[in-house]
Amino acid sequence: MNSITWGTTPWGQPVPLHAAWHLLWWALALGFGILVVHAVWKALQKPGPAAPPAPPALAACVPARVPRHSLPARLFHWFMAACMLTLLLSAFLPKAGVLFPWVGVHYAAGLLLIFAIAFHIVHAVFFMDFRSIWPTGADLAGFGQGEDAPVAARPGKYPLANKLYHLAIVVVGLTMVVTGGLMLSRIRTPFFTRNPYLFGDAAWGGIYLLHGLAGISLVALVIVHIYFAARPDEQPIARAMVTGSMDREFVLTHHDPAKWGCEPAETK
């Protein structure tokens, strides 16, 4: 089964048109498959020993509520989520037979997403510790250890799973907005002069293909994200995207405060 829908130019040259729609079913299967496998794995896990306490000097510098997400970061997260869900629904509902004037909705949500991501890049680079979200060798060394792991083996602000998911969203999101921005030149909007001849047929085919693959990949990523956000054991992390902070007890049992910028009094 071909994963790419092909067309032919007037000169008989084969060119890609877009990603095959059956890939959407593979994305759904992958997303729900990860959900089921993880849920079964967690259900079969036996309770382990209690997490060892953090050293008193280190625990003393952890406040009752530990800031995790600033207000601009939270607003960006929810705004991006709304844009991406709008893009997915306006892209796939017409293919499922739900017909409506989807083009205007789709490109408007895409433009808003482009502006939101541009804001987030500036905010993350100049006003946040953007390096804290990127995977490191230390993350890989501590991967797979349970809650009974020693404090030094626990993650800092972001566990490895969060970092890998963020990396996937970066790749998919940037692919979507770059290709989508180029595709805007093919439709009539109040912002640009329509120019469908900006690229040749083969280049346009590649752009549409990448855009479709990014959208299909996003389906699986959204399923996984909603699943983990809804899990009871992940609620402190999920609530932090609303409240902006995490409970002290959760931080002390699941994170290494020293990697989160907490400095014991005797080392200051």
Tab-separated table of N, CA and C in Angstrom, residues 23-123:
chain	number	residue	atom	x	y	z
A	23	LEU	N	-2.731	6.610	6.106
A	23	LEU	CA	-1.753	6.796	7.179
A	23	LEU	C	-2.403	7.348	8.441
A	24	LEU	N	-3.540	8.018	8.275
A	24	LEU	CA	-4.250	8.523	9.451
A	24	LEU	C	-4.655	7.378	10.370
A	25	TRP	N	-5.072	6.259	9.782
A	25	TRP	CA	-5.454	5.106	10.598
A	25	TRP	C	-4.242	4.528	11.323
A	26	TRP	N	-3.087	4.569	10.665
A	26	TRP	CA	-1.868	4.110	11.330
A	26	TRP	C	-1.516	5.026	12.500
A	27	ALA	N	-1.723	6.320	12.322
A	27	ALA	CA	-1.444	7.258	13.410
A	27	ALA	C	-2.388	7.021	14.588
A	28	LEU	N	-3.658	6.789	14.286
A	28	LEU	CA	-4.619	6.485	15.351
A	28	LEU	C	-4.236	5.191	16.066
A	29	ALA	N	-3.853	4.182	15.280
A	29	ALA	CA	-3.464	2.905	15.876
A	29	ALA	C	-2.224	3.058	16.744
A	30	LEU	N	-1.264	3.853	16.268
A	30	LEU	CA	-0.047	4.064	17.047
A	30	LEU	C	-0.353	4.787	18.352
A	31	GLY	N	-1.151	5.853	18.270
A	31	GLY	CA	-1.481	6.611	19.475
A	31	GLY	C	-2.205	5.769	20.507
A	32	PHE	N	-3.247	5.065	20.079
A	32	PHE	CA	-4.000	4.238	21.023
A	32	PHE	C	-3.197	3.005	21.441
A	33	GLY	N	-2.310	2.532	20.557
A	33	GLY	CA	-1.459	1.401	20.927
A	33	GLY	C	-0.517	1.762	22.064
A	34	ILE	N	0.103	2.933	21.972
A	34	ILE	CA	0.970	3.399	23.061
A	34	ILE	C	0.165	3.536	24.345
A	35	LEU	N	-1.036	4.062	24.222
A	35	LEU	CA	-1.918	4.226	25.382
A	35	LEU	C	-2.172	2.883	26.062
A	36	VAL	N	-2.556	1.881	25.280
A	36	VAL	CA	-2.908	0.577	25.851
A	36	VAL	C	-1.685	-0.101	26.457
A	37	VAL	N	-0.573	-0.094	25.728
A	37	VAL	CA	0.637	-0.762	26.224
A	37	VAL	C	1.099	-0.127	27.533
A	38	HIS	N	1.105	1.195	27.582
A	38	HIS	CA	1.555	1.857	28.804
A	38	HIS	C	0.594	1.601	29.957
A	39	ALA	N	-0.713	1.641	29.678
A	39	ALA	CA	-1.696	1.414	30.740
A	39	ALA	C	-1.568	0.000	31.311
A	40	VAL	N	-1.364	-0.979	30.444
A	40	VAL	CA	-1.200	-2.360	30.910
A	40	VAL	C	0.086	-2.499	31.708
A	41	TRP	N	1.157	-1.891	31.205
A	41	TRP	CA	2.444	-1.959	31.906
A	41	TRP	C	2.348	-1.359	33.303
A	42	LYS	N	1.683	-0.212	33.422
A	42	LYS	CA	1.541	0.424	34.725
A	42	LYS	C	0.648	-0.404	35.647
A	43	ALA	N	-0.381	-1.041	35.073
A	43	ALA	CA	-1.287	-1.849	35.890
A	43	ALA	C	-0.590	-3.088	36.439
A	44	LEU	N	0.373	-3.619	35.692
A	44	LEU	CA	1.073	-4.829	36.117
A	44	LEU	C	2.251	-4.536	37.037
A	45	GLN	N	2.622	-3.281	37.145
A	45	GLN	CA	3.739	-2.921	38.011
A	45	GLN	C	3.375	-3.137	39.478
A	46	LYS	N	4.291	-3.717	40.201
A	46	LYS	CA	4.088	-3.886	41.635
A	46	LYS	C	4.596	-2.647	42.364
A	47	PRO	N	3.895	-2.245	43.420
A	47	PRO	CA	4.362	-1.067	44.176
A	47	PRO	C	5.775	-1.280	44.688
A	48	GLY	N	6.621	-0.320	44.450
A	48	GLY	CA	7.998	-0.410	44.902
A	48	GLY	C	8.179	0.245	46.256
A	49	PRO	N	9.388	0.221	46.753
A	49	PRO	CA	9.655	0.879	48.039
A	49	PRO	C	9.464	2.386	47.934
A	50	ALA	N	9.270	2.998	49.064
A	50	ALA	CA	9.063	4.444	49.083
A	50	ALA	C	10.307	5.166	48.586
A	51	ALA	N	10.085	6.313	47.992
A	51	ALA	CA	11.203	7.098	47.485
A	51	ALA	C	12.073	7.563	48.640
A	52	PRO	N	13.392	7.425	48.502
A	52	PRO	CA	14.273	7.908	49.574
A	52	PRO	C	14.145	9.418	49.721
A	53	PRO	N	14.177	9.905	50.937
A	53	PRO	CA	14.000	11.354	51.138
A	53	PRO	C	15.199	12.143	50.621
A	54	ALA	N	14.931	13.362	50.240
A	54	ALA	CA	16.015	14.251	49.839
A	54	ALA	C	16.800	14.670	51.075
A	55	PRO	N	18.081	14.945	50.925
A	55	PRO	CA	18.857	15.429	52.070
A	55	PRO	C	18.181	16.643	52.699
A	56	PRO	N	18.174	16.723	54.026
A	56	PRO	CA	17.471	17.835	54.695
A	56	PRO	C	17.889	19.214	54.198
A	57	ALA	N	19.184	19.398	53.953
A	57	ALA	CA	19.642	20.714	53.498
A	57	ALA	C	19.065	21.054	52.131
A	58	LEU	N	18.911	20.026	51.289
A	58	LEU	CA	18.350	20.247	49.957
A	58	LEU	C	16.845	20.454	50.037
A	59	ALA	N	16.185	19.656	50.877
A	59	ALA	CA	14.734	19.780	51.019
A	59	ALA	C	14.341	21.124	51.619
A	60	ALA	N	15.214	21.682	52.439
A	60	ALA	CA	14.883	22.937	53.112
A	60	ALA	C	14.743	24.102	52.143
A	61	CYS	N	15.359	23.994	50.966
A	61	CYS	CA	15.288	25.119	50.031
A	61	CYS	C	14.131	24.979	49.048
A	62	VAL	N	13.311	23.930	49.216
A	62	VAL	CA	12.165	23.726	48.329
A	62	VAL	C	10.937	24.367	48.957
A	63	PRO	N	10.314	25.346	48.303
A	63	PRO	CA	9.140	26.014	48.887
A	63	PRO	C	7.904	25.126	48.839
A	64	ALA	N	6.845	25.560	49.486
A	64	ALA	CA	5.598	24.790	49.520
A	64	ALA	C	5.025	24.601	48.126
A	65	ARG	N	5.138	25.598	47.276
A	65	ARG	CA	4.721	25.508	45.879
A	65	ARG	C	5.927	25.844	45.010
A	66	VAL	N	6.275	24.932	44.129
A	66	VAL	CA	7.469	25.100	43.298
A	66	VAL	C	7.047	25.607	41.921
A	67	PRO	N	7.462	26.804	41.528
A	67	PRO	CA	7.090	27.325	40.200
A	67	PRO	C	7.614	26.420	39.088
A	68	ARG	N	6.746	26.137	38.111
A	68	ARG	CA	7.141	25.274	36.992
A	68	ARG	C	6.909	25.949	35.645
A	69	HIS	N	5.733	26.562	35.462
A	69	HIS	CA	5.421	27.213	34.187
A	69	HIS	C	4.982	28.649	34.444
A	70	SER	N	5.617	29.592	33.764
A	70	SER	CA	5.217	30.993	33.889
A	70	SER	C	3.875	31.208	33.193
A	71	LEU	N	3.249	32.337	33.486
A	71	LEU	CA	1.958	32.636	32.856
A	71	LEU	C	2.067	32.706	31.331
A	72	PRO	N	3.077	33.382	30.757
A	72	PRO	CA	3.178	33.372	29.290
A	72	PRO	C	3.343	31.965	28.716
A	73	ALA	N	4.093	31.109	29.407
A	73	ALA	CA	4.281	29.741	28.920
A	73	ALA	C	2.969	28.968	28.948
A	74	ARG	N	2.179	29.174	30.001
A	74	ARG	CA	0.890	28.476	30.092
A	74	ARG	C	-0.089	28.986	29.038
A	75	LEU	N	-0.128	30.295	28.856
A	75	LEU	CA	-1.024	30.850	27.842
A	75	LEU	C	-0.642	30.347	26.453
A	76	PHE	N	0.660	30.279	26.188
A	76	PHE	CA	1.101	29.754	24.896
A	76	PHE	C	0.670	28.308	24.731
A	77	HIS	N	0.832	27.501	25.772
A	77	HIS	CA	0.473	26.084	25.686
A	77	HIS	C	-0.988	25.905	25.301
A	78	TRP	N	-1.879	26.601	25.995
A	78	TRP	CA	-3.307	26.423	25.733
A	78	TRP	C	-3.716	27.051	24.408
A	79	PHE	N	-3.089	28.148	24.045
A	79	PHE	CA	-3.386	28.763	22.748
A	79	PHE	C	-2.911	27.863	21.615
A	80	MET	N	-1.708	27.300	21.764
A	80	MET	CA	-1.194	26.378	20.758
A	80	MET	C	-2.080	25.142	20.650
A	81	ALA	N	-2.539	24.635	21.791
A	81	ALA	CA	-3.410	23.462	21.780
A	81	ALA	C	-4.698	23.754	21.012
A	82	ALA	N	-5.284	24.930	21.249
A	82	ALA	CA	-6.514	25.297	20.544
A	82	ALA	C	-6.270	25.408	19.042
A	83	CYS	N	-5.148	26.017	18.664
A	83	CYS	CA	-4.827	26.153	17.240
A	83	CYS	C	-4.620	24.792	16.589
A	84	MET	N	-3.871	23.921	17.253
A	84	MET	CA	-3.575	22.617	16.662
A	84	MET	C	-4.827	21.757	16.544
A	85	LEU	N	-5.681	21.780	17.555
A	85	LEU	CA	-6.921	21.009	17.464
A	85	LEU	C	-7.814	21.554	16.354
A	86	THR	N	-7.850	22.874	16.205
A	86	THR	CA	-8.624	23.472	15.116
A	86	THR	C	-8.065	23.057	13.762
A	87	LEU	N	-6.747	23.041	13.650
A	87	LEU	CA	-6.117	22.625	12.399
A	87	LEU	C	-6.433	21.162	12.082
A	88	LEU	N	-6.359	20.303	13.086
A	88	LEU	CA	-6.640	18.885	12.851
A	88	LEU	C	-8.096	18.671	12.447
A	89	LEU	N	-9.008	19.309	13.159
A	89	LEU	CA	-10.428	19.122	12.853
A	89	LEU	C	-10.777	19.686	11.478
A	90	SER	N	-10.240	20.851	11.161
A	90	SER	CA	-10.555	21.452	9.860
A	90	SER	C	-9.875	20.714	8.714
A	91	ALA	N	-8.829	19.950	9.012
A	91	ALA	CA	-8.150	19.181	7.965
A	91	ALA	C	-8.822	17.841	7.716
A	92	PHE	N	-9.232	17.161	8.793
A	92	PHE	CA	-9.685	15.779	8.643
A	92	PHE	C	-11.202	15.607	8.630
A	93	LEU	N	-11.950	16.514	9.236
A	93	LEU	CA	-13.408	16.364	9.223
A	93	LEU	C	-13.987	16.395	7.803
A	94	PRO	N	-13.534	17.304	6.932
A	94	PRO	CA	-14.063	17.258	5.558
A	94	PRO	C	-13.786	15.930	4.859
A	95	LYS	N	-12.647	15.311	5.152
A	95	LYS	CA	-12.347	14.003	4.555
A	95	LYS	C	-13.271	12.925	5.098
A	96	ALA	N	-13.805	13.157	6.303
A	96	ALA	CA	-14.731	12.192	6.908
A	96	ALA	C	-16.176	12.466	6.521
A	97	GLY	N	-16.396	13.463	5.663
A	97	GLY	CA	-17.743	13.752	5.197
A	97	GLY	C	-18.430	14.893	5.899
A	98	VAL	N	-17.762	15.506	6.880
A	98	VAL	CA	-18.338	16.664	7.573
A	98	VAL	C	-17.922	17.905	6.790
A	99	LEU	N	-18.815	18.400	5.963
A	99	LEU	CA	-18.469	19.472	5.044
A	99	LEU	C	-18.804	20.837	5.633
A	100	PHE	N	-17.886	21.763	5.515
A	100	PHE	CA	-18.065	23.146	5.944
A	100	PHE	C	-16.963	23.964	5.274
A	101	PRO	N	-17.058	25.293	5.276
A	101	PRO	CA	-16.005	26.119	4.649
A	101	PRO	C	-14.712	26.064	5.471
A	102	TRP	N	-13.972	25.005	5.280
A	102	TRP	CA	-12.852	24.715	6.168
A	102	TRP	C	-11.584	25.498	5.837
A	103	VAL	N	-11.438	25.962	4.606
A	103	VAL	CA	-10.172	26.584	4.207
A	103	VAL	C	-9.877	27.826	5.043
A	104	GLY	N	-10.873	28.704	5.199
A	104	GLY	CA	-10.660	29.916	5.981
A	104	GLY	C	-10.332	29.615	7.428
A	105	VAL	N	-11.046	28.649	8.002
A	105	VAL	CA	-10.778	28.254	9.393
A	105	VAL	C	-9.363	27.700	9.517
A	106	HIS	N	-8.974	26.888	8.540
A	106	HIS	CA	-7.674	26.220	8.599
A	106	HIS	C	-6.532	27.228	8.497
A	107	TYR	N	-6.610	28.123	7.537
A	107	TYR	CA	-5.476	29.040	7.381
A	107	TYR	C	-5.442	30.082	8.491
A	108	ALA	N	-6.616	30.457	9.032
A	108	ALA	CA	-6.623	31.406	10.150
A	108	ALA	C	-5.964	30.781	11.380
A	109	ALA	N	-6.309	29.526	11.666
A	109	ALA	CA	-5.681	28.834	12.796
A	109	ALA	C	-4.188	28.652	12.552
A	110	GLY	N	-3.819	28.400	11.299
A	110	GLY	CA	-2.409	28.251	10.970
A	110	GLY	C	-1.630	29.535	11.176
A	111	LEU	N	-2.203	30.660	10.761
A	111	LEU	CA	-1.533	31.945	10.965
A	111	LEU	C	-1.360	32.245	12.451
A	112	LEU	N	-2.402	31.990	13.221
A	112	LEU	CA	-2.308	32.221	14.661
A	112	LEU	C	-1.236	31.332	15.287
A	113	LEU	N	-1.143	30.093	14.802
A	113	LEU	CA	-0.124	29.185	15.329
A	113	LEU	C	1.281	29.671	14.975
A	114	ILE	N	1.452	30.183	13.774
A	114	ILE	CA	2.762	30.717	13.371
A	114	ILE	C	3.177	31.855	14.301
A	115	PHE	N	2.259	32.780	14.555
A	115	PHE	CA	2.577	33.903	15.441
A	115	PHE	C	2.853	33.416	16.867
A	116	ALA	N	2.080	32.421	17.320
A	116	ALA	CA	2.268	31.906	18.677
A	116	ALA	C	3.631	31.238	18.826
A	117	ILE	N	4.020	30.448	17.839
A	117	ILE	CA	5.315	29.768	17.911
A	117	ILE	C	6.458	30.780	17.836
A	118	ALA	N	6.299	31.801	17.001
A	118	ALA	CA	7.328	32.844	16.933
A	118	ALA	C	7.483	33.531	18.290
A	119	PHE	N	6.354	33.831	18.939
A	119	PHE	CA	6.407	34.426	20.278
A	119	PHE	C	7.099	33.486	21.258
A	120	HIS	N	6.754	32.208	21.198
A	120	HIS	CA	7.313	31.246	22.148
A	120	HIS	C	8.824	31.103	21.967
A	121	ILE	N	9.282	31.106	20.738
A	121	ILE	CA	10.727	30.990	20.496
A	121	ILE	C	11.463	32.168	21.124
A	122	VAL	N	10.955	33.372	20.906
A	122	VAL	CA	11.586	34.562	21.489
A	122	VAL	C	11.526	34.499	23.014
A	123	HIS	N	10.371	34.139	23.545
A	123	HIS	CA	10.199	34.079	24.997
A	123	HIS	C	11.101	33.021	25.619
